[in-house]
Amino acid sequence: MRMGTGVSAMEETGAAIVLSGVSLTRGGRPVLQDIDLSTDARRIGIVGRNGSGKTTLARLICGLIAPDTGTVRIGGVDVARDRRAALRTVGILFQNPDHQIIFPTVEEELAFGLTQMGRTKEQAQAAVTAILARFGRAHWHDAAIHTLSHGQKQLVCLMAVLAMEPRVVVLDEPFSGLDLPTRMQLTAAFARIDAGIVHITHDPDVVRDYDHVIWMDGGRVAMQGDAAPVLDAYVARMTALGAGDDLSHLAG
Ligand SMILES: Nc1ncnc2c1ncn2[C@@H]1O[C@H](COP(=O)(O)OP(=O)(O)OP(=O)(O)O)[C@@H](O)[C@H]1O
Ligand SMILES: [Mg+2]
């Protein structure tokens, strides 16, 4: 699946992720420190412990927050500065669909991002119809979102992101709380996504066949590269930590 390296591949996918010297402080504490990333891998996994900075990194990649120092460029777009271009470039699927959904009906939710991007109402409606048909959910068009299950809401969020045809889709632990069939169906949907994927997960097996894996630890990149060596080192470290009985880290 790897698209290869070099400038031509980056231009081809437009999905190159380049972070240079990125640091971020929140509440007086460093949350991310000295992050340097440069990859044109099509499918990227991010693993790391609770509080290691994965979600913060995801929000930076989408341009939802700006770094204190350094730059974040996705497909050549400075996502923190150029918000309109960022909307076309990167979409994010949060862990909890209830944090993402704002509108009462599926149609309104799916149309919102499209009109934000500058599409006309007619164009947005056509795109909404098309994405619902693509996922075999045309009958959801007028559905009240609160009547959908957690997994169904997650699918609505995924469709909302994909309708905008971003070059990169960031998935922040999209499987939590989902049953196995739903998880398998979403995995199949991810595999069909015609965009770069940045997938945050606690399950190493989910990203084992990905092209590049980043292990975050304490706000820094502990290790990155091909999936197998990074995940093997990560699992070995997590297993060693898990064998201990010190839960003091959960105090924050
Ligand atoms: N706005 C904020 N104010 C204060 N601290 C913050 C803020 N945002 C993040 N942090 C801190 O930054 C650290 C990293 O948080 P983040 O949510 O990125 O971790 P994570 O790797 O996604 O964790 P999890 O696996 O639990 O989702 C945590 O210690 C968190 O408390
Ligand atoms: Mg998180």
Coordinates of N, CA, C and O and ligand atoms in Angstrom, one line a residue, residues 51 53-56 95 172-173 200 202, ligand 2:
G51 N -2.9 10.2 27.6 CA -2.2 11.5 27.9 C -0.9 11.7 27.2 O -0.2 12.7 27.5
G53 N -0.4 12.6 24.2 CA -0.5 13.7 23.2 C -1.1 13.4 21.9 O -1.0 14.2 21.0
K54 N -1.7 12.2 21.7 CA -2.2 11.8 20.4 C -3.3 12.7 19.9 O -3.3 13.1 18.8
T55 N -4.3 12.9 20.8 CA -5.5 13.7 20.3 C -5.0 15.2 20.1 O -5.4 15.8 19.1
T56 N -4.1 15.7 20.9 CA -3.6 17.0 20.6 C -2.9 17.1 19.3 O -3.1 18.0 18.5
Q95 N -13.4 10.5 18.6 CA -13.8 9.3 19.4 C -15.2 9.2 19.7 O -15.8 8.1 19.5
D172 N -9.6 9.4 15.4 CA -9.1 9.4 16.7 C -9.9 8.4 17.5 O -11.0 8.6 18.0
E173 N -9.3 7.2 17.6 CA -9.9 6.0 18.3 C -11.4 5.9 17.9 O -12.3 5.9 18.7
I200 N -5.5 7.0 15.0 CA -5.0 6.9 16.4 C -5.7 5.7 17.1 O -6.9 5.6 17.0
H202 N -5.4 2.4 20.4 CA -4.7 1.7 21.5 C -4.4 0.3 21.1 O -3.8 -0.4 21.8
Ligands
MG2 MG -7.0 11.0 22.9

